[in-house]
Structures are given as structure tokens and as C-alpha cells.
């Protein structure tokens, strides 16, 4: 079963991660030639692989970080993927989600990887530092451990600032400030949070999209944080099924794709309000949310589309995978006119 895929910087190749029916993990590297996806390498791993990212690698190395069902974080050189170049027992239970920053020329500062797990913890790793995380966000003593389903880096616009956003099975969204090692903001969207993503990792926080179990997603405007009201947001009901993932278009941060539990893709555009903030009655700045417009939608399968990634180089090129164990390479046209 293929669970996750990532497009490499070379738009002709992509990686699929997942597991075989016999309970082992698998990495597959494909090359797109003449409209066909050709498998060029397949490597079996001892444990099923749940998630992966290129976000902390240099363009030259193209190392991929993965999280598996046994709680391990591994980094692989895709030119020689038989043995990992970095390995750590990151969590006590399955690594549900992963993200990277500081690589691929995206985001200032050190290359780092963030992982979230069923064990309730969110940990940040520096691949240059073995064995122990550089940050560990876990429930305080006596607090219920919630299953962390999604993590994302953002706010990495200089060498010091960096944030991690995490979403949990009970609807909690938490924004951690890594510079001050503090919880900057939290909210609850009343449904399990399947995916969170900043519209850009390497700018002063602008927008965050969070998707949920019952077909609703929320767009938070992160430019203005009110002391009690937090961030302004707009929500949209895309359909009745789970929204598994959201991915912003690399070439336009206001356009994003959501993947649905009924095998559909929805392409959206965020429209900013005339003014993004206003002064409330006690003379405090409060954010003003914009609106979301549906540009296009398509149904690809009868099964959920669980994963999607855009090409960083060719606008509109993307790859997605679904529960029907199919991988599809797609092209979205007329994006410049959106």
C-alpha cells in the first residue's frame, strides 16, 4: 500500500513510501518519461513507512527523512538507499507526520526536521546532532496525551525565528515558537486535524490552512494576533468526507489544493479583505479574515486521495496517491489566470 509521495526537485522523479502486505516498508523511486511513470528503484525496509520529507536536505544531497510505524526517524541517501545515513528512535509509537525546513534553499537557519506521533509528543531534530531532539513539545504531567496527526514548519524568515504548528486527533491546533521555546497560540476546531500547512515556510507568518475529518478546512490569517481572540479565520465546507491533506502551490501562496476522502481534489484561492486588520473597541489590533473561492474540482477515484505534492519547478505539475494503491501524476493548467 502506498501511503505517501514527494516530488524531487528534478520534476521528472518522485518517491513513493508505504508498506507491503507482509508488514515491511517500501521506498519506490519513479521517473516520468513520455507521459509514463517508470519504476527505477525499489527498496524494502523492516518497518512500514508512514511519512517523509525532503525539507531539511540540500539540493545537492537530496536526502529524504522518513518516519515509520515503530517510531524511528531515518534519513536516506536516495542514490544509495539501502542503509540510512541517520537513524534515531524518535518516538515510543508510530511517527504519524514529518516536515523539514532549512533545506532546498527554503527557510533561513539550520536544517531541522519535526516529527509528530501517537505518543502525544512533537519533536524537532537537527540531523547534525545525534540521538536527542533539539526541542520536545509534550503534554505536561497529568494532561491527556493526544494523537498528533500533522506537523508543519513556518516563520523561518531569518536565522533565529522559527515556528512549528501541530494538529491533534481531538481538534487541537498548537503553534510553538521555537525561538522562545513557548506555546504561542492554541485553538480547537472541534474535529480531528488531518493536515496543517503554512502558505510559505520562509516568510514572516502569513496564513495557515488546517483540514479536518468531516470535510471542513480553516484558513487562519497569521499577520495579526489578538491577545484574547487569537487569529482571524475563515472556514469552508468542501464536502462531507475527510480532507486528508492541503498543499499550497509553490508558485502562488494564495492557491492551494485539498485532497478528499471521496477520491476528489479541490483547488482553492484565498482572497484577502480590503484591510487585513482593524482596531477594536479597546484600541487593540484584531485580524480580519478574507474569503475562499473554489477554482476547480475533480474526482479521480472512489477511494480517498491521502497524499499530494506539487513540483517546485514546473507550475501545475503534481503527484498524488490514494487508498486504491494508485499513484497519479497530474497537470493543472491556467493557474496563471487564477
Short mmCIF file of C-alpha atoms in Angstrom, two decimals:
data_model
loop_
_atom_site.label_atom_id
_atom_site.label_comp_id
_atom_site.label_asym_id
_atom_site.label_seq_id
_atom_site.Cartn_x
_atom_site.Cartn_y
_atom_site.Cartn_z
CA UNK A 1 0.00 0.00 0.00
CA UNK A 2 1.46 3.38 -0.99
CA UNK A 3 0.89 5.97 1.67
CA UNK A 4 2.97 9.00 0.78
CA UNK A 5 4.93 10.53 -2.05
CA UNK A 6 7.17 13.51 -2.65
CA UNK A 7 8.30 15.19 -5.86
CA UNK A 8 12.05 15.69 -6.05
CA UNK A 9 13.45 19.00 -7.26
CA UNK A 10 14.10 17.30 -10.58
CA UNK A 11 10.47 17.27 -11.69
CA UNK A 12 11.00 14.08 -13.67
CA UNK A 13 11.26 11.96 -10.50
CA UNK A 14 9.13 11.27 -7.44
CA UNK A 15 9.30 8.96 -4.42
CA UNK A 16 6.56 6.73 -3.01
CA UNK A 17 6.62 5.49 0.58
CA UNK A 18 4.46 2.85 2.25
CA UNK A 19 4.29 -0.82 3.12
CA UNK A 20 3.81 -4.27 1.64
CA UNK A 21 1.00 -6.57 2.79
CA UNK A 22 3.61 -8.68 4.61
CA UNK A 23 4.21 -5.77 7.02
CA UNK A 24 7.53 -4.45 5.71
CA UNK A 25 8.20 -0.93 4.46
CA UNK A 26 8.98 0.12 0.91
CA UNK A 27 10.56 3.09 -0.88
CA UNK A 28 9.98 3.40 -4.62
CA UNK A 29 11.61 5.92 -6.94
CA UNK A 30 9.82 6.70 -10.20
CA UNK A 31 10.84 8.63 -13.29
CA UNK A 32 8.33 10.26 -15.62
CA UNK A 33 9.19 9.72 -19.28
CA UNK A 34 6.96 10.34 -22.33
CA UNK A 35 3.83 10.50 -20.17
CA UNK A 36 4.59 7.26 -18.32
CA UNK A 37 5.76 6.76 -14.72
CA UNK A 38 8.56 4.18 -14.71
CA UNK A 39 9.76 2.46 -11.52
CA UNK A 40 13.56 2.79 -11.44
CA UNK A 41 14.33 1.66 -7.88
CA UNK A 42 12.55 -0.22 -5.09
CA UNK A 43 13.98 -0.82 -1.62
CA UNK A 44 12.30 -2.88 1.11
CA UNK A 45 12.62 -1.76 4.74
CA UNK A 46 11.99 -3.67 8.00
CA UNK A 47 9.14 -1.39 9.19
CA UNK A 48 6.21 0.19 7.31
CA UNK A 49 6.92 3.83 6.39
CA UNK A 50 4.25 6.40 7.28
CA UNK A 51 5.64 9.77 6.16
CA UNK A 52 8.57 11.52 4.52
CA UNK A 53 10.09 14.90 3.62
CA UNK A 54 12.92 16.46 1.61
CA UNK A 55 12.55 19.71 3.58
CA UNK A 56 15.83 19.54 5.51
CA UNK A 57 18.14 18.40 2.71
CA UNK A 58 20.41 20.41 0.45
CA UNK A 59 19.68 20.49 -3.28
CA UNK A 60 22.96 18.65 -3.88
CA UNK A 61 22.38 15.76 -1.45
CA UNK A 62 18.63 15.14 -1.84
CA UNK A 63 18.43 13.14 1.35
CA UNK A 64 14.95 12.06 2.38
CA UNK A 65 13.79 11.84 6.00
CA UNK A 66 11.12 9.24 6.87
CA UNK A 67 9.08 8.24 9.91
CA UNK A 68 7.95 4.64 10.39
CA UNK A 69 5.40 2.60 12.33
CA UNK A 70 7.97 1.70 15.00
CA UNK A 71 8.76 5.30 15.97
CA UNK A 72 12.01 5.57 14.00
CA UNK A 73 13.28 8.64 12.15
CA UNK A 74 15.64 7.76 9.30
CA UNK A 75 17.41 9.83 6.68
CA UNK A 76 18.22 8.14 3.36
CA UNK A 77 20.55 9.00 0.51
CA UNK A 78 18.35 8.15 -2.47
CA UNK A 79 21.44 7.38 -4.57
CA UNK A 80 22.27 4.57 -2.10
CA UNK A 81 19.07 3.95 -0.09
CA UNK A 82 19.92 0.52 1.33
CA UNK A 83 21.38 1.93 4.57
CA UNK A 84 20.24 5.12 6.31
CA UNK A 85 22.72 7.97 6.80
CA UNK A 86 20.96 8.98 10.06
CA UNK A 87 18.73 6.96 12.35
CA UNK A 88 17.17 7.63 15.75
CA UNK A 89 14.38 6.11 17.83
CA UNK A 90 12.31 9.29 17.74
CA UNK A 91 9.07 8.18 19.42
CA UNK A 92 7.61 5.37 21.50
CA UNK A 93 4.83 4.83 18.94
CA UNK A 94 4.17 5.39 15.23
CA UNK A 95 5.54 8.57 13.61
CA UNK A 96 2.35 9.96 12.05
CA UNK A 97 3.78 13.06 10.42
CA UNK A 98 7.00 14.81 9.45
CA UNK A 99 8.20 18.10 7.97
CA UNK A 100 11.55 19.72 7.26
CA UNK A 101 12.96 23.22 6.89
CA UNK A 102 16.31 24.86 6.16
CA UNK A 103 16.93 22.71 3.11
CA UNK A 104 16.19 23.06 -0.62
CA UNK A 105 17.01 26.75 -0.28
CA UNK A 106 13.74 27.27 1.65
CA UNK A 107 13.88 28.89 5.09
CA UNK A 108 16.79 30.51 6.86
CA UNK A 109 18.70 28.84 9.69
CA UNK A 110 19.81 25.29 10.41
CA UNK A 111 18.27 22.29 8.65
CA UNK A 112 15.71 20.75 11.01
CA UNK A 113 13.08 18.00 10.96
CA UNK A 114 9.91 17.91 13.05
CA UNK A 115 8.03 14.70 13.87
CA UNK A 116 4.65 14.08 15.50
CA UNK A 117 3.49 10.80 16.98
CA UNK A 118 0.65 8.83 18.52
CA UNK A 119 2.64 9.07 21.78
CA UNK A 120 1.48 12.71 22.04
CA UNK A 121 4.86 14.35 21.53
CA UNK A 122 6.17 16.71 18.85
CA UNK A 123 9.96 16.71 18.49
CA UNK A 124 12.40 18.81 16.48
CA UNK A 125 15.62 17.20 15.21
CA UNK A 126 18.87 18.59 13.85
CA UNK A 127 20.36 15.93 11.51
CA UNK A 128 23.84 17.08 12.59
CA UNK A 129 23.05 16.20 16.23
CA UNK A 130 22.67 12.50 17.01
CA UNK A 131 20.22 10.80 19.38
CA UNK A 132 18.47 13.68 21.16
CA UNK A 133 15.97 16.24 19.82
CA UNK A 134 16.70 19.97 19.95
CA UNK A 135 13.11 20.56 21.13
CA UNK A 136 10.45 18.32 22.66
CA UNK A 137 6.86 19.52 22.98
CA UNK A 138 4.92 17.08 25.16
CA UNK A 139 1.86 17.18 27.44
CA UNK A 140 2.53 18.41 30.98
CA UNK A 141 2.22 16.00 33.89
CA UNK A 142 -1.37 14.84 34.27
CA UNK A 143 -2.50 16.16 30.88
CA UNK A 144 -4.09 13.66 28.47
CA UNK A 145 -1.81 12.62 25.62
CA UNK A 146 -3.45 13.30 22.27
CA UNK A 147 -2.56 11.62 18.99
CA UNK A 148 -0.57 14.13 16.88
CA UNK A 149 -1.67 13.74 13.26
CA UNK A 150 0.11 16.60 11.49
CA UNK A 151 3.07 18.97 11.87
CA UNK A 152 4.41 21.88 9.81
CA UNK A 153 7.29 24.37 9.95
CA UNK A 154 6.79 28.07 9.30
CA UNK A 155 8.02 31.59 10.16
CA UNK A 156 11.62 30.64 9.17
CA UNK A 157 12.38 34.03 7.64
CA UNK A 158 15.70 34.65 9.44
CA UNK A 159 18.35 32.69 11.34
CA UNK A 160 16.60 32.97 14.71
CA UNK A 161 12.83 32.76 14.16
CA UNK A 162 11.01 29.51 13.51
CA UNK A 163 7.63 28.05 14.45
CA UNK A 164 6.06 24.59 14.43
CA UNK A 165 2.33 24.05 14.11
CA UNK A 166 0.83 20.73 15.25
CA UNK A 167 -2.68 19.32 14.83
CA UNK A 168 -4.23 16.61 17.01
CA UNK A 169 -7.00 14.00 16.89
CA UNK A 170 -9.26 15.98 19.26
CA UNK A 171 -9.24 19.14 17.12
CA UNK A 172 -6.45 20.96 18.98
CA UNK A 173 -4.09 23.16 16.94
CA UNK A 174 -0.96 24.36 18.74
CA UNK A 175 1.59 26.89 17.47
CA UNK A 176 5.01 26.53 19.09
CA UNK A 177 7.60 29.33 18.97
CA UNK A 178 10.99 27.61 18.73
CA UNK A 179 12.97 30.80 19.31
CA UNK A 180 11.37 31.42 22.71
CA UNK A 181 10.52 27.73 23.36
CA UNK A 182 6.95 28.63 24.18
CA UNK A 183 3.38 27.91 23.14
CA UNK A 184 2.47 30.98 21.09
CA UNK A 185 -1.18 30.16 20.34
CA UNK A 186 -3.70 27.34 20.50
CA UNK A 187 -7.26 26.72 19.37
CA UNK A 188 -9.68 23.85 18.77
CA UNK A 189 -11.63 23.28 15.53
CA UNK A 190 -13.93 20.59 17.06
CA UNK A 191 -12.80 17.84 14.67
CA UNK A 192 -9.64 15.80 14.24
CA UNK A 193 -6.96 17.86 12.46
CA UNK A 194 -5.72 15.89 9.45
CA UNK A 195 -3.27 18.40 7.98
CA UNK A 196 -1.82 21.84 8.69
CA UNK A 197 0.35 23.87 6.33
CA UNK A 198 1.71 27.42 6.23
CA UNK A 199 1.32 29.06 2.84
CA UNK A 200 5.10 29.60 2.92
CA UNK A 201 7.72 28.32 5.37
CA UNK A 202 10.31 31.02 4.71
CA UNK A 203 8.37 34.26 5.31
CA UNK A 204 7.01 36.12 8.30
CA UNK A 205 3.91 34.05 9.17
CA UNK A 206 1.15 34.91 6.71
CA UNK A 207 -1.55 32.22 6.53
CA UNK A 208 -2.16 28.70 7.84
CA UNK A 209 -4.63 26.15 6.47
CA UNK A 210 -5.94 23.35 8.70
CA UNK A 211 -8.08 20.47 7.36
CA UNK A 212 -10.33 18.16 9.34
CA UNK A 213 -12.23 14.89 9.40
CA UNK A 214 -15.67 15.98 8.25
CA UNK A 215 -14.89 17.96 5.12
CA UNK A 216 -14.19 21.36 6.64
CA UNK A 217 -11.00 23.40 6.44
CA UNK A 218 -9.96 26.63 8.15
CA UNK A 219 -7.70 29.43 6.87
CA UNK A 220 -6.07 31.50 9.63
CA UNK A 221 -4.60 34.93 8.91
CA UNK A 222 -1.40 34.91 11.00
CA UNK A 223 -0.31 38.52 10.49
CA UNK A 224 -2.33 39.91 13.41
CA UNK A 225 -2.64 38.07 16.74
CA UNK A 226 -5.16 39.48 19.22
CA UNK A 227 -4.34 38.83 22.92
CA UNK A 228 -7.65 37.02 23.55
CA UNK A 229 -9.27 36.43 20.14
CA UNK A 230 -6.12 34.99 18.56
CA UNK A 231 -6.00 34.90 14.77
CA UNK A 232 -8.87 35.73 12.42
CA UNK A 233 -10.06 32.79 10.33
CA UNK A 234 -12.49 31.69 7.65
CA UNK A 235 -13.83 28.13 7.32
CA UNK A 236 -15.19 26.30 4.30
CA UNK A 237 -17.10 23.03 3.99
CA UNK A 238 -15.58 21.35 0.94
CA UNK A 239 -17.60 18.10 1.11
CA UNK A 240 -18.80 15.55 3.67
CA UNK A 241 -15.71 13.34 3.73
CA UNK A 242 -12.30 13.75 5.37
CA UNK A 243 -9.90 16.32 3.92
CA UNK A 244 -6.68 14.33 4.13
CA UNK A 245 -4.20 16.94 3.00
CA UNK A 246 -3.66 20.53 1.91
CA UNK A 247 -0.80 21.70 -0.31
CA UNK A 248 -0.11 25.28 -1.35
CA UNK A 249 1.09 25.94 -4.88
CA UNK A 250 4.84 26.77 -4.66
CA UNK A 251 4.50 29.49 -7.30
CA UNK A 252 1.44 31.20 -5.72
CA UNK A 253 0.88 31.06 -1.97
CA UNK A 254 -2.80 32.04 -2.26
CA UNK A 255 -3.73 28.92 -4.27
CA UNK A 256 -3.95 25.52 -2.56
CA UNK A 257 -5.23 22.00 -3.23
CA UNK A 258 -7.17 19.82 -0.79
CA UNK A 259 -7.47 16.04 -1.14
CA UNK A 260 -10.69 14.30 -0.15
CA UNK A 261 -11.96 11.07 1.34
CA UNK A 262 -14.27 10.52 -1.64
CA UNK A 263 -11.37 10.45 -4.10
CA UNK A 264 -11.60 14.11 -5.07
CA UNK A 265 -9.28 17.09 -5.42
CA UNK A 266 -10.40 20.68 -4.84
CA UNK A 267 -8.39 23.72 -5.96
CA UNK A 268 -8.97 26.89 -3.93
CA UNK A 269 -7.88 30.51 -3.95
CA UNK A 270 -7.75 32.77 -0.91
CA UNK A 271 -8.87 36.37 -1.46
CA UNK A 272 -7.60 38.98 1.00
CA UNK A 273 -10.01 41.51 2.51
CA UNK A 274 -9.65 45.21 1.74
CA UNK A 275 -8.00 45.61 5.16
CA UNK A 276 -6.34 42.69 6.98
CA UNK A 277 -6.71 44.23 10.43
CA UNK A 278 -8.82 46.76 12.32
CA UNK A 279 -8.78 48.38 15.75
CA UNK A 280 -11.37 47.01 18.19
CA UNK A 281 -13.19 48.85 20.98
CA UNK A 282 -10.26 48.64 23.41
CA UNK A 283 -7.83 50.00 20.79
CA UNK A 284 -6.21 46.63 20.11
CA UNK A 285 -5.41 45.36 16.61
CA UNK A 286 -7.57 42.41 15.54
CA UNK A 287 -7.25 40.48 12.29
CA UNK A 288 -9.83 40.41 9.50
CA UNK A 289 -10.29 37.16 7.56
CA UNK A 290 -10.65 37.04 3.79
CA UNK A 291 -12.68 34.62 1.68
CA UNK A 292 -12.05 31.34 -0.15
CA UNK A 293 -13.15 30.62 -3.72
CA UNK A 294 -13.31 27.21 -5.38
CA UNK A 295 -11.41 27.31 -8.69
CA UNK A 296 -11.85 23.71 -9.81
CA UNK A 297 -12.53 20.20 -8.56
CA UNK A 298 -12.15 16.70 -9.97
CA UNK A 299 -12.91 13.15 -8.83
CA UNK A 300 -10.08 10.71 -9.52
CA UNK A 301 -11.12 7.62 -7.56
CA UNK A 302 -13.78 6.03 -5.38
CA UNK A 303 -11.16 5.77 -2.60
CA UNK A 304 -9.59 8.60 -0.53
CA UNK A 305 -6.72 10.62 -2.01
CA UNK A 306 -4.43 10.68 1.01
CA UNK A 307 -1.33 12.42 -0.26
CA UNK A 308 -0.32 15.09 -2.78
CA UNK A 309 2.79 17.06 -3.67
CA UNK A 310 3.43 19.89 -6.14
CA UNK A 311 6.52 20.20 -8.30
CA UNK A 312 8.69 23.12 -7.11
CA UNK A 313 9.88 23.79 -10.67
CA UNK A 314 7.04 23.19 -13.13
CA UNK A 315 3.92 25.11 -12.16
CA UNK A 316 0.84 22.89 -12.03
CA UNK A 317 2.66 19.54 -12.05
CA UNK A 318 1.70 17.36 -9.09
CA UNK A 319 1.60 13.75 -7.95
CA UNK A 320 -0.96 12.14 -5.65
CA UNK A 321 -1.61 8.73 -4.12
CA UNK A 322 -4.78 7.10 -2.87
CA UNK A 323 -6.19 4.19 -0.92
CA UNK A 324 -6.78 2.43 -4.24
CA UNK A 325 -2.97 1.93 -4.25
CA UNK A 326 -2.62 4.07 -7.37
CA UNK A 327 -0.20 6.91 -7.93
CA UNK A 328 -1.28 9.61 -10.38
CA UNK A 329 0.80 12.33 -12.00
CA UNK A 330 -1.38 15.35 -12.87
CA UNK A 331 -1.01 18.72 -14.56
CA UNK A 332 -3.18 21.67 -13.54
CA UNK A 333 -3.42 24.30 -16.27
CA UNK A 334 -4.40 28.00 -16.43
CA UNK A 335 -3.05 28.67 -12.94
CA UNK A 336 -1.53 31.97 -14.11
CA UNK A 337 -5.05 33.21 -14.85
CA UNK A 338 -6.50 32.21 -11.47
#
